[in-house]
PDB file of C-alpha atoms in Angstrom:
ATOM      1  CA  UNK A   5     123.354   9.956  17.103  1.00 38.00           C
ATOM      2  CA  UNK A   6     123.579   8.320  13.660  1.00 41.00           C
ATOM      3  CA  UNK A   7     120.306   7.433  11.983  1.00 45.00           C
ATOM      4  CA  UNK A   8     120.186   4.875   9.218  1.00 45.00           C
ATOM      5  CA  UNK A   9     119.051   6.336   5.884  1.00 50.00           C
ATOM      6  CA  UNK A  10     115.279   6.235   5.553  1.00 71.00           C
ATOM      7  CA  UNK A  11     114.184   3.675   2.965  1.00 79.00           C
ATOM      8  CA  UNK A  12     110.751   2.935   1.590  1.00 85.00           C
ATOM      9  CA  UNK A  13     109.418  -0.622   1.652  1.00 84.00           C
ATOM     10  CA  UNK A  14     109.727  -0.714  -2.142  1.00 86.00           C
ATOM     11  CA  UNK A  15     113.406   0.217  -1.938  1.00 90.00           C
ATOM     12  CA  UNK A  16     113.956  -2.371   0.781  1.00 89.00           C
ATOM     13  CA  UNK A  17     112.430  -5.082  -1.404  1.00 89.00           C
ATOM     14  CA  UNK A  18     114.644  -4.038  -4.309  1.00 91.00           C
ATOM     15  CA  UNK A  19     117.706  -4.181  -2.048  1.00 93.00           C
ATOM     16  CA  UNK A  20     116.902  -7.660  -0.717  1.00 92.00           C
ATOM     17  CA  UNK A  21     115.954  -8.981  -4.166  1.00 91.00           C
ATOM     18  CA  UNK A  22     119.167  -7.627  -5.681  1.00 94.00           C
ATOM     19  CA  UNK A  23     121.167  -9.214  -2.884  1.00 92.00           C
ATOM     20  CA  UNK A  24     119.499 -12.595  -3.448  1.00 89.00           C
ATOM     21  CA  UNK A  25     120.119 -12.393  -7.195  1.00 89.00           C
ATOM     22  CA  UNK A  26     123.781 -11.533  -6.568  1.00 90.00           C
ATOM     23  CA  UNK A  27     124.111 -14.462  -4.175  1.00 85.00           C
ATOM     24  CA  UNK A  28     122.730 -16.708  -6.900  1.00 80.00           C
ATOM     25  CA  UNK A  29     125.661 -15.893  -9.191  1.00 83.00           C
ATOM     26  CA  UNK A  30     128.112 -16.763  -6.432  1.00 78.00           C
ATOM     27  CA  UNK A  31     127.539 -20.501  -6.760  1.00 69.00           C
ATOM     28  CA  UNK A  32     128.609 -20.627 -10.400  1.00 73.00           C
ATOM     29  CA  UNK A  33     131.536 -18.306  -9.721  1.00 79.00           C
ATOM     30  CA  UNK A  34     132.583 -20.427  -6.747  1.00 74.00           C
ATOM     31  CA  UNK A  35     132.393 -23.612  -8.823  1.00 70.00           C
ATOM     32  CA  UNK A  36     134.513 -22.010 -11.539  1.00 78.00           C
ATOM     33  CA  UNK A  37     137.001 -20.818  -8.906  1.00 78.00           C
ATOM     34  CA  UNK A  38     137.161 -24.293  -7.412  1.00 72.00           C
ATOM     35  CA  UNK A  39     137.983 -25.757 -10.831  1.00 74.00           C
ATOM     36  CA  UNK A  40     140.447 -23.035 -11.826  1.00 77.00           C
ATOM     37  CA  UNK A  41     142.304 -22.566  -8.547  1.00 69.00           C
ATOM     38  CA  UNK A  42     141.677 -25.935  -6.903  1.00 75.00           C
ATOM     39  CA  UNK A  43     140.482 -24.203  -3.751  1.00 77.00           C
ATOM     40  CA  UNK A  44     138.279 -25.975  -1.227  1.00 77.00           C
ATOM     41  CA  UNK A  45     134.794 -24.543  -0.605  1.00 76.00           C
ATOM     42  CA  UNK A  46     135.877 -23.400   2.874  1.00 82.00           C
ATOM     43  CA  UNK A  47     138.902 -21.611   1.419  1.00 84.00           C
ATOM     44  CA  UNK A  48     136.650 -19.893  -1.118  1.00 82.00           C
ATOM     45  CA  UNK A  49     134.377 -18.738   1.705  1.00 83.00           C
ATOM     46  CA  UNK A  50     137.353 -17.502   3.719  1.00 89.00           C
ATOM     47  CA  UNK A  51     138.645 -15.378   0.843  1.00 88.00           C
ATOM     48  CA  UNK A  52     135.128 -14.093   0.119  1.00 87.00           C
ATOM     49  CA  UNK A  53     134.765 -12.912   3.707  1.00 90.00           C
ATOM     50  CA  UNK A  54     138.305 -11.517   3.927  1.00 93.00           C
ATOM     51  CA  UNK A  55     138.186  -9.599   0.650  1.00 92.00           C
ATOM     52  CA  UNK A  56     134.619  -8.458   1.301  1.00 90.00           C
ATOM     53  CA  UNK A  57     135.624  -7.062   4.690  1.00 91.00           C
ATOM     54  CA  UNK A  58     138.638  -5.325   3.146  1.00 92.00           C
ATOM     55  CA  UNK A  59     136.508  -3.690   0.461  1.00 91.00           C
ATOM     56  CA  UNK A  60     133.880  -2.438   2.892  1.00 88.00           C
ATOM     57  CA  UNK A  61     136.548  -1.312   5.336  1.00 88.00           C
ATOM     58  CA  UNK A  62     137.750   1.184   2.736  1.00 86.00           C
ATOM     59  CA  UNK A  63     134.437   3.061   2.968  1.00 80.00           C
ATOM     60  CA  UNK A  64     133.458   2.162   6.533  1.00 78.00           C
ATOM     61  CA  UNK A  65     132.875   4.879   9.075  1.00 75.00           C
ATOM     62  CA  UNK A  66     132.737   4.678  12.823  1.00 71.00           C
ATOM     63  CA  UNK A  67     134.192   2.269  15.319  1.00 77.00           C
ATOM     64  CA  UNK A  68     134.280  -1.530  15.012  1.00 77.00           C
ATOM     65  CA  UNK A  69     131.066  -3.327  15.894  1.00 81.00           C
ATOM     66  CA  UNK A  70     132.133  -6.021  18.336  1.00 84.00           C
ATOM     67  CA  UNK A  71     128.616  -7.430  18.433  1.00 83.00           C
ATOM     68  CA  UNK A  72     128.936  -8.101  14.706  1.00 85.00           C
ATOM     69  CA  UNK A  73     132.393  -9.647  15.141  1.00 88.00           C
ATOM     70  CA  UNK A  74     131.393 -11.886  18.059  1.00 90.00           C
ATOM     71  CA  UNK A  75     127.809 -12.769  17.070  1.00 90.00           C
ATOM     72  CA  UNK A  76     127.199 -12.259  13.358  1.00 91.00           C
ATOM     73  CA  UNK A  77     130.647 -13.365  12.178  1.00 92.00           C
ATOM     74  CA  UNK A  78     130.601 -16.820  13.793  1.00 94.00           C
ATOM     75  CA  UNK A  79     126.990 -17.337  12.677  1.00 94.00           C
ATOM     76  CA  UNK A  80     127.906 -16.526   9.071  1.00 91.00           C
ATOM     77  CA  UNK A  81     130.890 -18.879   9.293  1.00 91.00           C
ATOM     78  CA  UNK A  82     128.717 -21.685  10.697  1.00 91.00           C
ATOM     79  CA  UNK A  83     126.143 -21.073   7.958  1.00 90.00           C
ATOM     80  CA  UNK A  84     128.773 -21.441   5.229  1.00 82.00           C
ATOM     81  CA  UNK A  85     130.633 -24.396   6.762  1.00 83.00           C
ATOM     82  CA  UNK A  86     127.463 -26.349   7.573  1.00 86.00           C
ATOM     83  CA  UNK A  87     126.066 -25.734   4.092  1.00 83.00           C
ATOM     84  CA  UNK A  88     129.205 -27.074   2.420  1.00 77.00           C
ATOM     85  CA  UNK A  89     129.158 -30.073   4.761  1.00 81.00           C
ATOM     86  CA  UNK A  90     125.522 -30.676   3.778  1.00 80.00           C
ATOM     87  CA  UNK A  91     126.449 -30.563   0.089  1.00 74.00           C
ATOM     88  CA  UNK A  92     129.134 -33.183   0.714  1.00 71.00           C
ATOM     89  CA  UNK A  93     126.568 -35.446   2.418  1.00 79.00           C
ATOM     90  CA  UNK A  94     123.485 -34.922   0.241  1.00 73.00           C
ATOM     91  CA  UNK A  95     124.445 -33.100  -2.943  1.00 68.00           C
ATOM     92  CA  UNK A  96     123.702 -29.552  -4.075  1.00 66.00           C
ATOM     93  CA  UNK A  97     120.016 -29.960  -4.941  1.00 64.00           C
ATOM     94  CA  UNK A  98     118.917 -31.588  -1.687  1.00 68.00           C
ATOM     95  CA  UNK A  99     121.116 -29.351   0.470  1.00 74.00           C
ATOM     96  CA  UNK A 100     119.738 -26.256  -1.228  1.00 73.00           C
ATOM     97  CA  UNK A 101     116.123 -27.338  -0.865  1.00 71.00           C
ATOM     98  CA  UNK A 102     116.359 -28.258   2.827  1.00 77.00           C
ATOM     99  CA  UNK A 103     118.516 -25.290   3.855  1.00 81.00           C
ATOM    100  CA  UNK A 104     116.700 -22.583   1.910  1.00 78.00           C
ATOM    101  CA  UNK A 105     113.341 -24.151   2.686  1.00 77.00           C
ATOM    102  CA  UNK A 106     113.946 -24.358   6.424  1.00 82.00           C
ATOM    103  CA  UNK A 107     115.315 -20.815   6.768  1.00 83.00           C
ATOM    104  CA  UNK A 108     111.975 -18.944   6.388  1.00 81.00           C
ATOM    105  CA  UNK A 109     110.368 -21.336   8.869  1.00 80.00           C
ATOM    106  CA  UNK A 110     113.139 -20.712  11.414  1.00 85.00           C
ATOM    107  CA  UNK A 111     112.856 -16.946  10.903  1.00 84.00           C
ATOM    108  CA  UNK A 112     109.100 -17.091  11.438  1.00 81.00           C
ATOM    109  CA  UNK A 113     109.475 -19.286  14.534  1.00 82.00           C
ATOM    110  CA  UNK A 114     112.266 -17.146  15.948  1.00 85.00           C
ATOM    111  CA  UNK A 115     110.310 -13.958  15.390  1.00 78.00           C
ATOM    112  CA  UNK A 116     107.260 -15.475  17.051  1.00 77.00           C
ATOM    113  CA  UNK A 117     109.110 -16.907  20.077  1.00 81.00           C
ATOM    114  CA  UNK A 118     111.738 -14.242  20.771  1.00 79.00           C
ATOM    115  CA  UNK A 119     110.147 -11.117  19.281  1.00 70.00           C
ATOM    116  CA  UNK A 120     106.491 -12.049  19.829  1.00 72.00           C
ATOM    117  CA  UNK A 121     105.567 -11.375  16.224  1.00 68.00           C
ATOM    118  CA  UNK A 122     102.395 -12.995  14.815  1.00 68.00           C
ATOM    119  CA  UNK A 123     102.432 -14.879  11.512  1.00 67.00           C
ATOM    120  CA  UNK A 124      99.633 -13.880   9.128  1.00 72.00           C
ATOM    121  CA  UNK A 125      97.815 -15.914   6.489  1.00 78.00           C
ATOM    122  CA  UNK A 126      99.507 -14.125   3.602  1.00 79.00           C
ATOM    123  CA  UNK A 127     102.958 -15.019   4.857  1.00 75.00           C
ATOM    124  CA  UNK A 128     101.931 -18.648   5.396  1.00 78.00           C
ATOM    125  CA  UNK A 129     100.357 -18.959   1.946  1.00 84.00           C
ATOM    126  CA  UNK A 130     103.323 -17.339   0.206  1.00 80.00           C
ATOM    127  CA  UNK A 131     105.722 -19.543   2.157  1.00 80.00           C
ATOM    128  CA  UNK A 132     103.847 -22.658   1.073  1.00 83.00           C
ATOM    129  CA  UNK A 133     103.907 -21.665  -2.605  1.00 84.00           C
ATOM    130  CA  UNK A 134     107.538 -20.609  -2.451  1.00 81.00           C
ATOM    131  CA  UNK A 135     108.662 -23.861  -0.819  1.00 81.00           C
ATOM    132  CA  UNK A 136     106.685 -25.899  -3.368  1.00 84.00           C
ATOM    133  CA  UNK A 137     108.383 -23.976  -6.156  1.00 80.00           C
ATOM    134  CA  UNK A 138     111.761 -24.504  -4.519  1.00 76.00           C
ATOM    135  CA  UNK A 139     111.157 -28.258  -4.296  1.00 77.00           C
ATOM    136  CA  UNK A 140     110.305 -28.352  -8.015  1.00 81.00           C
ATOM    137  CA  UNK A 141     113.277 -26.150  -8.888  1.00 69.00           C
ATOM    138  CA  UNK A 142     115.751 -28.424  -7.090  1.00 66.00           C
ATOM    139  CA  UNK A 143     114.417 -31.509  -8.829  1.00 64.00           C
ATOM    140  CA  UNK A 144     112.057 -32.791  -6.167  1.00 53.00           C
ATOM    141  CA  UNK A 145     114.850 -34.195  -4.004  1.00 49.00           C
ATOM    142  CA  UNK A 146     114.841 -37.567  -5.719  1.00 47.00           C
ATOM    143  CA  UNK A 147     117.851 -38.750  -3.728  1.00 53.00           C
ATOM    144  CA  UNK A 148     117.168 -39.385  -0.037  1.00 57.00           C
ATOM    145  CA  UNK A 149     119.052 -37.296   2.497  1.00 58.00           C
ATOM    146  CA  UNK A 150     120.836 -39.066   5.344  1.00 74.00           C
ATOM    147  CA  UNK A 151     120.534 -37.924   8.978  1.00 81.00           C
ATOM    148  CA  UNK A 152     123.930 -36.184   8.975  1.00 84.00           C
ATOM    149  CA  UNK A 153     123.097 -34.225   5.843  1.00 80.00           C
ATOM    150  CA  UNK A 154     119.755 -33.106   7.243  1.00 81.00           C
ATOM    151  CA  UNK A 155     121.411 -31.971  10.487  1.00 87.00           C
ATOM    152  CA  UNK A 156     123.994 -29.935   8.580  1.00 89.00           C
ATOM    153  CA  UNK A 157     121.232 -28.327   6.501  1.00 85.00           C
ATOM    154  CA  UNK A 158     119.228 -27.398   9.583  1.00 87.00           C
ATOM    155  CA  UNK A 159     122.304 -25.989  11.337  1.00 93.00           C
ATOM    156  CA  UNK A 160     123.046 -23.843   8.286  1.00 91.00           C
ATOM    157  CA  UNK A 161     119.438 -22.639   8.086  1.00 89.00           C
ATOM    158  CA  UNK A 162     119.377 -21.870  11.814  1.00 94.00           C
ATOM    159  CA  UNK A 163     122.578 -19.826  11.552  1.00 94.00           C
ATOM    160  CA  UNK A 164     121.208 -17.898   8.581  1.00 90.00           C
ATOM    161  CA  UNK A 165     117.990 -17.238  10.482  1.00 90.00           C
ATOM    162  CA  UNK A 166     119.932 -15.998  13.501  1.00 92.00           C
ATOM    163  CA  UNK A 167     121.789 -13.518  11.288  1.00 90.00           C
ATOM    164  CA  UNK A 168     118.510 -12.335   9.747  1.00 87.00           C
ATOM    165  CA  UNK A 169     116.810 -11.736  13.091  1.00 87.00           C
ATOM    166  CA  UNK A 170     119.832 -10.433  15.018  1.00 85.00           C
ATOM    167  CA  UNK A 171     120.899  -7.830  12.464  1.00 84.00           C
ATOM    168  CA  UNK A 172     117.595  -6.066  11.932  1.00 74.00           C
ATOM    169  CA  UNK A 173     118.430  -3.473  14.589  1.00 71.00           C
ATOM    170  CA  UNK A 174     122.143  -3.143  13.830  1.00 78.00           C
ATOM    171  CA  UNK A 175     123.681  -0.553  11.461  1.00 74.00           C
ATOM    172  CA  UNK A 176     123.960  -2.223   8.048  1.00 71.00           C
ATOM    173  CA  UNK A 177     127.479  -0.973   7.367  1.00 67.00           C
ATOM    174  CA  UNK A 178     128.916  -2.234  10.634  1.00 80.00           C
ATOM    175  CA  UNK A 179     127.177  -5.595  10.383  1.00 86.00           C
ATOM    176  CA  UNK A 180     128.573  -6.317   6.932  1.00 86.00           C
ATOM    177  CA  UNK A 181     132.203  -5.319   7.368  1.00 89.00           C
ATOM    178  CA  UNK A 182     132.720  -6.589  10.920  1.00 90.00           C
ATOM    179  CA  UNK A 183     130.572  -9.678  10.382  1.00 91.00           C
ATOM    180  CA  UNK A 184     132.838 -10.618   7.480  1.00 91.00           C
ATOM    181  CA  UNK A 185     135.890 -10.016   9.658  1.00 92.00           C
ATOM    182  CA  UNK A 186     134.576 -12.290  12.405  1.00 93.00           C
ATOM    183  CA  UNK A 187     133.527 -14.943   9.905  1.00 93.00           C
ATOM    184  CA  UNK A 188     136.935 -14.918   8.229  1.00 94.00           C
ATOM    185  CA  UNK A 189     138.673 -15.438  11.575  1.00 94.00           C
ATOM    186  CA  UNK A 190     136.429 -18.426  12.297  1.00 93.00           C
ATOM    187  CA  UNK A 191     137.018 -19.974   8.875  1.00 92.00           C
ATOM    188  CA  UNK A 192     140.803 -19.409   8.813  1.00 92.00           C
ATOM    189  CA  UNK A 193     141.826 -22.622  10.653  1.00 90.00           C
ATOM    190  CA  UNK A 194     139.603 -24.776   8.430  1.00 85.00           C
ATOM    191  CA  UNK A 195     140.786 -22.983   5.291  1.00 87.00           C
ATOM    192  CA  UNK A 196     144.453 -23.459   6.173  1.00 86.00           C
ATOM    193  CA  UNK A 197     143.878 -27.164   6.760  1.00 80.00           C
ATOM    194  CA  UNK A 198     142.338 -27.601   3.304  1.00 74.00           C
ATOM    195  CA  UNK A 199     144.766 -25.406   1.362  1.00 76.00           C
ATOM    196  CA  UNK A 200     144.558 -21.619   1.465  1.00 80.00           C
ATOM    197  CA  UNK A 201     146.171 -20.539  -1.825  1.00 78.00           C
ATOM    198  CA  UNK A 202     145.107 -21.375  -5.390  1.00 70.00           C
ATOM    199  CA  UNK A 203     147.341 -23.874  -7.205  1.00 73.00           C
ATOM    200  CA  UNK A 204     145.841 -23.684 -10.692  1.00 66.00           C
ATOM    201  CA  UNK A 205     145.251 -20.755 -13.054  1.00 68.00           C
ATOM    202  CA  UNK A 206     146.297 -17.886 -10.802  1.00 76.00           C
ATOM    203  CA  UNK A 207     145.071 -14.949 -12.915  1.00 84.00           C
ATOM    204  CA  UNK A 208     141.683 -16.568 -13.539  1.00 84.00           C
ATOM    205  CA  UNK A 209     141.399 -17.340  -9.836  1.00 83.00           C
ATOM    206  CA  UNK A 210     142.161 -13.732  -8.908  1.00 86.00           C
ATOM    207  CA  UNK A 211     139.529 -12.397 -11.321  1.00 89.00           C
ATOM    208  CA  UNK A 212     136.891 -14.838 -10.070  1.00 88.00           C
ATOM    209  CA  UNK A 213     137.742 -14.103  -6.458  1.00 87.00           C
ATOM    210  CA  UNK A 214     137.493 -10.380  -7.175  1.00 90.00           C
ATOM    211  CA  UNK A 215     133.998 -10.898  -8.562  1.00 92.00           C
ATOM    212  CA  UNK A 216     132.994 -13.016  -5.564  1.00 88.00           C
ATOM    213  CA  UNK A 217     134.305 -10.396  -3.148  1.00 90.00           C
ATOM    214  CA  UNK A 218     132.618  -7.450  -4.861  1.00 93.00           C
ATOM    215  CA  UNK A 219     129.213  -8.656  -6.112  1.00 93.00           C
ATOM    216  CA  UNK A 220     127.895 -11.679  -4.130  1.00 89.00           C
ATOM    217  CA  UNK A 221     129.696 -10.602  -0.936  1.00 89.00           C
ATOM    218  CA  UNK A 222     130.386  -6.908  -0.239  1.00 89.00           C
ATOM    219  CA  UNK A 223     127.556  -5.526  -2.381  1.00 92.00           C
ATOM    220  CA  UNK A 224     124.992  -8.245  -1.742  1.00 91.00           C
ATOM    221  CA  UNK A 225     125.324  -8.461   2.034  1.00 89.00           C
ATOM    222  CA  UNK A 226     125.407  -4.674   2.401  1.00 88.00           C
ATOM    223  CA  UNK A 227     122.159  -4.413   0.412  1.00 91.00           C
ATOM    224  CA  UNK A 228     120.582  -7.278   2.351  1.00 90.00           C
ATOM    225  CA  UNK A 229     121.388  -5.861   5.781  1.00 89.00           C
ATOM    226  CA  UNK A 230     120.225  -2.393   4.682  1.00 88.00           C
ATOM    227  CA  UNK A 231     116.951  -3.780   3.310  1.00 89.00           C
ATOM    228  CA  UNK A 232     116.280  -5.576   6.596  1.00 84.00           C
ATOM    229  CA  UNK A 233     115.729  -2.171   8.168  1.00 80.00           C
ATOM    230  CA  UNK A 234     112.354  -1.820   6.425  1.00 83.00           C
ATOM    231  CA  UNK A 235     111.506  -5.316   5.140  1.00 83.00           C
ATOM    232  CA  UNK A 236     110.181  -7.980   7.489  1.00 77.00           C
ATOM    233  CA  UNK A 237     112.423 -10.899   8.357  1.00 78.00           C
ATOM    234  CA  UNK A 238     110.043 -13.531   6.949  1.00 77.00           C
ATOM    235  CA  UNK A 239     109.657 -11.563   3.734  1.00 81.00           C
ATOM    236  CA  UNK A 240     113.429 -11.140   3.414  1.00 83.00           C
ATOM    237  CA  UNK A 241     114.043 -14.851   3.939  1.00 81.00           C
ATOM    238  CA  UNK A 242     111.418 -15.761   1.329  1.00 81.00           C
ATOM    239  CA  UNK A 243     112.722 -13.230  -1.181  1.00 85.00           C
ATOM    240  CA  UNK A 244     116.154 -14.779  -0.631  1.00 82.00           C
ATOM    241  CA  UNK A 245     114.771 -17.893  -2.324  1.00 79.00           C
ATOM    242  CA  UNK A 246     115.585 -16.030  -5.533  1.00 81.00           C
ATOM    243  CA  UNK A 247     119.139 -17.230  -4.899  1.00 78.00           C
ATOM    244  CA  UNK A 248     118.639 -20.866  -6.017  1.00 75.00           C
ATOM    245  CA  UNK A 249     116.553 -19.686  -8.989  1.00 76.00           C
ATOM    246  CA  UNK A 250     119.287 -17.345 -10.178  1.00 79.00           C
ATOM    247  CA  UNK A 251     121.869 -20.046  -9.430  1.00 72.00           C
ATOM    248  CA  UNK A 252     119.954 -22.458 -11.677  1.00 71.00           C
ATOM    249  CA  UNK A 253     119.844 -19.911 -14.515  1.00 77.00           C
ATOM    250  CA  UNK A 254     123.547 -19.155 -14.044  1.00 74.00           C
ATOM    251  CA  UNK A 255     124.275 -22.864 -14.230  1.00 69.00           C
ATOM    252  CA  UNK A 256     122.457 -23.073 -17.577  1.00 74.00           C
ATOM    253  CA  UNK A 257     124.124 -19.971 -19.027  1.00 77.00           C
ATOM    254  CA  UNK A 258     127.661 -20.320 -17.633  1.00 72.00           C
ATOM    255  CA  UNK A 259     128.123 -24.035 -16.946  1.00 65.00           C
ATOM    256  CA  UNK A 260     126.054 -25.598 -19.735  1.00 72.00           C
ATOM    257  CA  UNK A 261     123.577 -27.256 -17.371  1.00 68.00           C
ATOM    258  CA  UNK A 262     119.990 -28.008 -18.387  1.00 73.00           C
ATOM    259  CA  UNK A 263     116.676 -27.333 -16.666  1.00 70.00           C
ATOM    260  CA  UNK A 264     113.718 -29.707 -16.937  1.00 76.00           C
ATOM    261  CA  UNK A 265     110.139 -28.596 -17.499  1.00 81.00           C
ATOM    262  CA  UNK A 266     109.409 -29.290 -13.818  1.00 81.00           C
ATOM    263  CA  UNK A 267     112.256 -27.028 -12.762  1.00 76.00           C
ATOM    264  CA  UNK A 268     111.091 -24.253 -15.066  1.00 80.00           C
ATOM    265  CA  UNK A 269     107.598 -24.593 -13.601  1.00 84.00           C
ATOM    266  CA  UNK A 270     109.035 -24.485 -10.088  1.00 80.00           C
ATOM    267  CA  UNK A 271     110.902 -21.301 -10.897  1.00 78.00           C
ATOM    268  CA  UNK A 272     107.721 -19.717 -12.234  1.00 84.00           C
ATOM    269  CA  UNK A 273     105.773 -20.781  -9.126  1.00 86.00           C
ATOM    270  CA  UNK A 274     108.492 -19.354  -6.887  1.00 80.00           C
ATOM    271  CA  UNK A 275     108.398 -16.030  -8.725  1.00 81.00           C
ATOM    272  CA  UNK A 276     104.590 -15.897  -8.428  1.00 87.00           C
ATOM    273  CA  UNK A 277     104.795 -16.459  -4.668  1.00 83.00           C
ATOM    274  CA  UNK A 278     107.409 -13.736  -4.255  1.00 80.00           C
ATOM    275  CA  UNK A 279     105.416 -11.316  -6.423  1.00 82.00           C
ATOM    276  CA  UNK A 280     102.329 -11.951  -4.261  1.00 83.00           C
ATOM    277  CA  UNK A 281     104.347 -11.396  -1.103  1.00 78.00           C
ATOM    278  CA  UNK A 282     105.918  -8.198  -2.451  1.00 77.00           C
ATOM    279  CA  UNK A 283     102.507  -6.853  -3.456  1.00 80.00           C
ATOM    280  CA  UNK A 284     101.143  -7.503   0.028  1.00 78.00           C
ATOM    281  CA  UNK A 285     104.199  -5.869   1.596  1.00 72.00           C
ATOM    282  CA  UNK A 286     103.824  -2.762  -0.576  1.00 74.00           C
ATOM    283  CA  UNK A 287     100.083  -2.533   0.024  1.00 73.00           C
ATOM    284  CA  UNK A 288      99.865  -3.284   3.724  1.00 64.00           C
ATOM    285  CA  UNK A 289     103.394  -2.747   5.009  1.00 57.00           C
ATOM    286  CA  UNK A 290     105.475  -5.650   6.403  1.00 54.00           C
ATOM    287  CA  UNK A 291     103.348  -8.782   6.371  1.00 51.00           C
ATOM    288  CA  UNK A 292     102.383 -10.045   9.783  1.00 44.00           C
ATOM    289  CA  UNK A 293     105.161 -12.298  10.873  1.00 44.00           C
ATOM    290  CA  UNK A 294     107.945  -9.729  10.829  1.00 44.00           C
ATOM    291  CA  UNK A 295     108.201  -6.199  12.084  1.00 40.00           C
ATOM    292  CA  UNK A 296     110.908  -3.944  10.627  1.00 39.00           C
ATOM    293  CA  UNK A 297     113.640  -2.747  12.901  1.00 37.00           C
ATOM    294  CA  UNK A 298     113.869   0.804  14.188  1.00 32.00           C
ATOM    295  CA  UNK A 299     116.537   3.219  12.918  1.00 30.00           C
ATOM    296  CA  UNK A 300     119.746   2.658  14.834  1.00 30.00           C
ATOM    297  CA  UNK A 301     121.209   5.425  16.897  1.00 30.00           C
TER     298      UNK A 301
END
């Protein structure tokens, strides 16, 4: 019998927050990799999953988790592919707002329907503030989203929500490494069709890909899945909204982008909502709306 390491709620929040922040740097790194190596977004995702699985496999213990390969892997692949398709249809800002905004709602609904978990007032209030901040951060979605783009966003959010709910009772190590392996297998045909190898600055591409594999992939997902053991699913999905905030800051620092006063205010509102949620989680345990998973054995 192998028990997952006991974590406090505070440690779980730190793990999930760190994972979200690491994911936020992945967008800028992926954009730089796309420019340097002329790789398609699907090819970037394929190499992220493949290299992330290889890194975690070096320290993995135990037998392969076929549930992760067959369930989590395809869901992660669908999440990535649908998100990139949404970006192509609606643009980054709108795709981010709809996908990241819908994910906490899907997690809450899935937990309520399939796990019979109630949704408390604190979670609802924090979700409302966080989504308002996200809307401000992404520019208010000035450009309308077409039906196809909205569908892609919702598919991506649903896949992310499935991963969040399905992995709460799986060993974090097995979920990460074997989920990446399954996702890479699903993305391989699409990646090959769009060009699998970089054709530009090879050394720069290798360095950027190494960063993507280590920080926003292997490290971030391992921390996220570990934190899910003690942090509620709704809380984890809301804390993950740190990703677009960090991505916006990374865009300013690394890509020379600019943030408007409305976006800065949205980021501040989002941080306030997450701080309120974290305080409630630390004071009362997981907010009603998500119950932490039991140690795996």
